[in-house]
Amino acid sequence: MTIATPERYAEMLDAARRGGYAYPAINVTSTQTLNAALQGFAEAESDGIIQVSVGGSAYFSGQSVNDRVVGSLAFAAFAHEVAARYPNITVALHTDHCAKQYLDEWVRPLLAHEAEQVKRGEEPTFQSHMWDGSTVPLEENLDIASELLEKSVKAHTVLEIEIGAVGGEEDGHSAEINEKLYSTPADGVRVAERLGLGEHGRYMAAFTFGNVHGAYKPGIVKLRPRLLHDIQTEVWNAAHDGRLGSAESAHVASCALPDMPEGKPFPLVFHGGSGSTAAEIAEAVSYGVVKMNIDTDTQYAFSRAIAGHMFRNYDSVLKIDGEVGNKKLYDPRSWGREAETAMAARVVEACQQLGSAGRALIPIPCSLLISFLILHSGFFPNYALAAHMPEFHSGIVAVLLENPYKVLSSCKHDCELSMTSLHRCSRKKALCRAYTLQRA
């Protein structure tokens, strides 16, 4: 598995919440930047999220076509093909920052497309979509979020919402740097009242705490990560003192309730983090951030490598004084490789900073575990007997694989013996169960 299934994506997000780390969500605009993101995640041994923005999705379709849905589907198709060659990581695909004016021509059509895929028994093209309601009043924001969450359940996808405004500029959408950049604990309670805490479908929340898109010198952006702690604490308390309804009494149509660590009812998203200090990022992650958008820094890493190539080789990439230049140096592959390598290095840095490096989830079916045990322990002389004893062998697997791996969870349903789709739950009777391992 490389592109996440809905079950695997939920498992990724839950693992990050339990483990106190976050995934870099890398914005891409081309197959080259997509390849760079995949390379970086693989080098970091990290799962991750790759996303396209409203402008990036249109750009993917070509400037003559300029269609966001076409570009999004093209991006996803390419990602599915190439990511299959990176079997040791799992990547989720995401659409980023869809404002109200783009919903009907972008996210709503994609959700409808994915709902039809699910009806046919297929996996959805994307794993999550973002609704950016930062420019509309909170109640309207949540009205639209509620509608999209219902559609997301049918599409087996996760919804991301934004509460509050993010300063700076992103794909033509801008906001001033002022007090509107700070969400409040009351906002968090209202979100939980309207959307629940996972019982009506999975969603991630990007509460703003002074975030600003773009590149700024130190001191310009005034982040208040502690605000995330205040929001989480207030909502946690509200869920336990009767101000919110009981999550346990509700039924979820698409997936199980998300794992909810104590004091962290929301899986959080960090937007506009370029230029943030390491301490600010670490503090935000400690309060429940599981996804951090990375765009400006990777754009610069990619473009800086190209600029360096051009400056070093200006007399070879240009035809000067009647000369013909050097084809090897103006071949797009020459500077393209440098750009991809530089961007991949920045992705690795993000994985290390957010704590996801070296923590890729490894799906493994019971059939492979039993083979491992037979070869390395001799505990099971009878394969068929072992395959009928999942409760027993799951206990010893944790011991045998404690170092360097630990067992995170087992599949809740029987799954098919499959070497090509290791953790895709078929809900059919079979002799195996699937386990998820992670480097200890």
Short mmCIF file of C-alpha atoms in Angstrom, two decimals, residues 26-288:
data_model
loop_
_atom_site.label_atom_id
_atom_site.label_comp_id
_atom_site.label_asym_id
_atom_site.label_seq_id
_atom_site.Cartn_x
_atom_site.Cartn_y
_atom_site.Cartn_z
CA ILE A 26 3.37 19.23 1.03
CA ASN A 27 1.76 21.44 -1.62
CA VAL A 28 2.69 20.48 -5.17
CA THR A 29 2.02 22.10 -8.52
CA SER A 30 3.58 19.69 -11.01
CA THR A 31 4.71 16.12 -11.46
CA GLN A 32 8.24 17.27 -10.62
CA THR A 33 7.27 18.73 -7.24
CA LEU A 34 5.10 15.66 -6.60
CA ASN A 35 8.10 13.41 -7.28
CA ALA A 36 10.20 15.55 -4.95
CA ALA A 37 7.64 15.17 -2.15
CA LEU A 38 7.53 11.39 -2.57
CA GLN A 39 11.32 11.23 -2.62
CA GLY A 40 11.52 13.26 0.57
CA PHE A 41 8.99 11.14 2.45
CA ALA A 42 10.78 7.95 1.37
CA GLU A 43 14.18 9.28 2.43
CA ALA A 44 12.74 10.30 5.80
CA GLU A 45 10.95 6.94 6.21
CA SER A 46 7.81 8.94 6.93
CA ASP A 47 4.21 8.72 5.89
CA GLY A 48 2.79 12.04 4.75
CA ILE A 49 0.21 14.11 2.94
CA ILE A 50 0.55 15.60 -0.55
CA GLN A 51 -1.92 18.29 -1.55
CA VAL A 52 -2.96 20.67 -4.30
CA SER A 53 -4.40 24.14 -3.80
CA VAL A 54 -7.09 25.88 -5.80
CA GLY A 55 -4.43 27.41 -8.07
CA GLY A 56 -2.22 24.33 -8.07
CA SER A 57 -5.03 22.06 -9.18
CA ALA A 58 -5.86 24.33 -12.13
CA TYR A 59 -2.18 24.58 -13.03
CA PHE A 60 -1.93 20.78 -13.12
CA SER A 61 -4.45 20.71 -15.98
CA GLY A 62 -2.32 23.05 -18.11
CA GLN A 63 -2.73 26.78 -18.58
CA SER A 64 -4.89 26.29 -21.66
CA VAL A 65 -7.32 23.95 -19.90
CA ASN A 66 -7.24 25.63 -16.47
CA ASP A 67 -9.77 23.25 -14.89
CA ARG A 68 -9.48 22.45 -11.17
CA VAL A 69 -11.32 19.13 -11.27
CA VAL A 70 -9.38 17.93 -14.32
CA GLY A 71 -6.11 19.01 -12.75
CA SER A 72 -6.96 17.38 -9.41
CA LEU A 73 -7.82 14.06 -11.05
CA ALA A 74 -4.68 14.22 -13.20
CA PHE A 75 -2.56 14.89 -10.11
CA ALA A 76 -4.16 11.98 -8.27
CA ALA A 77 -3.80 9.58 -11.20
CA PHE A 78 -0.11 10.36 -11.52
CA ALA A 79 0.36 10.07 -7.77
CA HIS A 80 -1.28 6.64 -7.65
CA GLU A 81 0.96 5.34 -10.41
CA VAL A 82 4.29 6.69 -9.18
CA ALA A 83 3.66 6.28 -5.45
CA ALA A 84 3.19 2.55 -6.00
CA ARG A 85 6.97 2.38 -6.41
CA TYR A 86 7.43 3.59 -2.82
CA PRO A 87 6.06 0.57 -0.91
CA ASN A 88 7.54 1.48 2.48
CA ILE A 89 5.56 4.67 3.02
CA THR A 90 1.89 5.63 2.91
CA VAL A 91 0.76 8.92 1.40
CA ALA A 92 -2.65 10.60 1.59
CA LEU A 93 -3.89 12.94 -1.15
CA HIS A 94 -5.62 16.17 -0.14
CA THR A 95 -7.16 19.29 -1.68
CA ASP A 96 -6.15 22.47 0.13
CA HIS A 97 -7.89 25.80 0.87
CA CYS A 98 -11.15 25.67 -1.04
CA ALA A 99 -12.91 28.96 -0.38
CA LYS A 100 -16.68 29.40 -0.81
CA GLN A 101 -16.50 30.69 -4.38
CA TYR A 102 -14.69 27.52 -5.54
CA LEU A 103 -16.83 24.87 -3.86
CA ASP A 104 -19.20 24.26 -6.79
CA GLU A 105 -16.43 24.00 -9.35
CA TRP A 106 -13.94 22.01 -7.30
CA VAL A 107 -14.59 20.21 -4.01
CA ARG A 108 -18.28 19.43 -4.39
CA PRO A 109 -17.75 17.76 -7.81
CA LEU A 110 -14.81 15.79 -6.39
CA LEU A 111 -16.87 14.60 -3.43
CA ALA A 112 -19.69 13.54 -5.77
CA HIS A 113 -17.17 11.67 -7.94
CA GLU A 114 -15.77 9.89 -4.89
CA ALA A 115 -19.21 8.99 -3.56
CA GLU A 116 -19.88 7.25 -6.88
CA GLN A 117 -16.54 5.43 -6.60
CA VAL A 118 -17.51 4.18 -3.14
CA LYS A 119 -20.89 2.98 -4.44
CA ARG A 120 -18.99 0.89 -7.02
CA GLY A 121 -16.85 -0.62 -4.27
CA GLU A 122 -13.78 1.43 -5.19
CA GLU A 123 -11.52 3.55 -3.03
CA PRO A 124 -11.98 7.35 -3.24
CA THR A 125 -9.48 9.27 -5.35
CA PHE A 126 -8.57 11.65 -2.50
CA GLN A 127 -8.39 10.96 1.20
CA SER A 128 -9.37 14.41 2.45
CA HIS A 129 -10.59 17.83 1.32
CA MET A 130 -10.35 21.23 2.97
CA TRP A 131 -13.20 23.71 3.27
CA ASP A 132 -11.77 27.19 3.90
CA GLY A 133 -14.52 29.19 5.57
CA SER A 134 -12.17 31.78 7.00
CA THR A 135 -13.83 34.64 5.09
CA VAL A 136 -17.42 33.94 6.14
CA PRO A 137 -19.13 34.26 9.56
CA LEU A 138 -18.68 31.31 11.90
CA GLU A 139 -22.26 30.03 11.65
CA GLU A 140 -22.20 30.09 7.85
CA ASN A 141 -18.80 28.40 7.97
CA LEU A 142 -20.27 25.61 10.10
CA ASP A 143 -23.44 25.34 7.99
CA ILE A 144 -21.30 24.59 4.95
CA ALA A 145 -18.96 22.38 6.98
CA SER A 146 -21.92 20.30 8.16
CA GLU A 147 -23.09 19.79 4.58
CA LEU A 148 -19.60 18.86 3.41
CA LEU A 149 -19.05 16.52 6.36
CA GLU A 150 -22.16 14.57 5.37
CA LYS A 151 -20.87 14.33 1.80
CA SER A 152 -17.43 13.32 3.11
CA VAL A 153 -18.93 10.40 5.03
CA LYS A 154 -20.53 9.14 1.82
CA ALA A 155 -17.23 9.59 -0.03
CA HIS A 156 -15.20 7.89 2.75
CA THR A 157 -13.01 10.97 3.03
CA VAL A 158 -11.92 13.24 5.89
CA LEU A 159 -12.95 16.91 5.98
CA GLU A 160 -10.60 19.69 7.04
CA ILE A 161 -12.08 22.99 8.21
CA GLU A 162 -10.58 26.35 9.07
CA ILE A 163 -11.90 28.44 11.96
CA GLY A 164 -10.63 32.02 12.02
CA ALA A 165 -8.57 33.88 9.44
CA VAL A 166 -5.04 33.15 8.29
CA GLY A 167 -3.13 36.28 7.39
CA GLY A 168 -1.09 36.90 4.27
CA GLU A 169 -1.91 35.69 0.76
CA GLU A 170 -2.65 32.24 -0.63
CA ASP A 171 -3.70 31.78 -4.29
CA GLY A 172 -5.26 35.25 -4.47
CA HIS A 173 -7.06 34.88 -1.14
CA SER A 174 -5.71 37.32 1.46
CA ALA A 175 -6.35 38.50 5.02
CA GLU A 176 -4.89 41.29 7.12
CA ILE A 177 -2.55 40.60 10.04
CA ASN A 178 -4.68 41.58 13.05
CA GLU A 179 -6.66 40.16 15.99
CA LYS A 180 -8.96 38.26 13.64
CA LEU A 181 -6.09 35.79 13.25
CA TYR A 182 -6.80 34.29 16.68
CA SER A 183 -9.57 31.74 17.27
CA THR A 184 -11.15 31.46 20.71
CA PRO A 185 -12.10 28.56 23.03
CA ALA A 186 -15.74 29.55 22.46
CA ASP A 187 -15.19 28.96 18.73
CA GLY A 188 -13.96 25.48 19.53
CA VAL A 189 -17.02 24.66 21.63
CA ARG A 190 -19.30 25.89 18.86
CA VAL A 191 -17.52 23.69 16.31
CA ALA A 192 -17.99 20.65 18.55
CA GLU A 193 -21.66 21.53 19.09
CA ARG A 194 -22.33 21.74 15.35
CA LEU A 195 -20.05 19.01 13.96
CA GLY A 196 -19.56 16.68 16.92
CA LEU A 197 -16.21 15.17 17.82
CA GLY A 198 -16.04 12.44 15.21
CA GLU A 199 -19.38 10.72 15.70
CA HIS A 200 -20.82 12.38 12.58
CA GLY A 201 -17.70 11.79 10.49
CA ARG A 202 -14.00 12.49 10.71
CA TYR A 203 -12.69 16.01 10.37
CA MET A 204 -9.58 18.00 11.20
CA ALA A 205 -9.72 21.57 12.48
CA ALA A 206 -7.35 24.42 11.66
CA PHE A 207 -7.93 26.91 14.46
CA THR A 208 -5.90 30.04 13.88
CA PHE A 209 -3.39 31.28 16.43
CA GLY A 210 -1.73 34.11 14.52
CA ASN A 211 -0.86 32.08 11.42
CA VAL A 212 0.21 33.93 8.27
CA HIS A 213 0.73 32.55 4.76
CA GLY A 214 3.89 33.48 2.89
CA ALA A 215 7.42 34.41 3.93
CA TYR A 216 8.03 36.95 6.68
CA LYS A 217 11.03 38.10 8.68
CA PRO A 218 11.24 37.03 12.34
CA GLY A 219 9.08 39.15 14.62
CA ILE A 220 6.40 40.02 12.06
CA VAL A 221 4.20 37.00 12.84
CA LYS A 222 3.00 36.73 16.45
CA LEU A 223 2.06 33.10 17.01
CA ARG A 224 0.23 32.07 20.17
CA PRO A 225 0.39 28.25 20.18
CA ARG A 226 -0.91 28.16 23.75
CA LEU A 227 -4.28 29.14 22.31
CA LEU A 228 -4.55 25.63 20.85
CA HIS A 229 -4.15 24.19 24.33
CA ASP A 230 -6.89 26.50 25.63
CA ILE A 231 -9.28 25.46 22.85
CA GLN A 232 -8.61 21.75 23.35
CA THR A 233 -9.03 22.02 27.12
CA GLU A 234 -12.28 23.97 26.92
CA VAL A 235 -13.83 21.53 24.45
CA TRP A 236 -12.60 18.51 26.42
CA ASN A 237 -14.18 19.92 29.56
CA ALA A 238 -17.40 20.75 27.70
CA ALA A 239 -17.60 17.16 26.45
CA HIS A 240 -17.34 15.88 30.01
CA ASP A 241 -19.48 18.36 31.95
CA GLY A 242 -22.62 17.93 29.86
CA ARG A 243 -22.36 20.95 27.59
CA LEU A 244 -21.88 18.65 24.59
CA GLY A 245 -23.90 15.58 23.65
CA SER A 246 -22.56 12.09 24.18
CA ALA A 247 -20.31 10.96 21.35
CA GLU A 248 -20.69 7.33 22.45
CA SER A 249 -24.42 7.31 21.70
CA ALA A 250 -24.08 8.27 18.04
CA HIS A 251 -23.46 6.01 15.05
CA VAL A 252 -20.82 6.64 12.43
CA ALA A 253 -21.64 5.59 8.89
CA SER A 254 -18.14 5.42 7.39
CA CYS A 255 -15.60 4.51 10.05
CA ALA A 256 -14.99 4.07 13.75
CA LEU A 257 -14.75 7.00 16.12
CA PRO A 258 -11.27 8.49 16.06
CA ASP A 259 -8.89 7.71 18.86
CA MET A 260 -9.11 10.68 21.23
CA PRO A 261 -6.15 11.23 23.57
CA GLU A 262 -7.05 12.82 26.89
CA GLY A 263 -7.36 16.59 26.63
CA LYS A 264 -7.10 16.60 22.81
CA PRO A 265 -10.58 16.22 21.31
CA PHE A 266 -9.62 17.80 17.97
CA PRO A 267 -7.01 16.59 15.47
CA LEU A 268 -5.50 19.96 14.60
CA VAL A 269 -3.91 21.46 11.49
CA PHE A 270 -1.18 24.11 11.42
CA HIS A 271 -1.43 26.58 8.50
CA GLY A 272 0.88 29.43 7.63
CA GLY A 273 3.90 28.03 9.46
CA SER A 274 6.72 29.32 7.25
CA GLY A 275 9.21 31.22 9.37
CA SER A 276 7.91 29.76 12.64
CA THR A 277 10.53 28.87 15.22
CA ALA A 278 11.26 25.24 16.08
CA ALA A 279 9.95 25.87 19.58
CA GLU A 280 6.64 27.27 18.27
CA ILE A 281 6.16 24.30 15.97
CA ALA A 282 6.98 21.80 18.72
CA GLU A 283 4.58 23.50 21.11
CA ALA A 284 1.76 23.46 18.57
CA VAL A 285 2.34 19.76 17.85
CA SER A 286 2.27 19.01 21.58
CA TYR A 287 -1.30 20.37 21.70
CA GLY A 288 -2.61 17.97 19.08
#
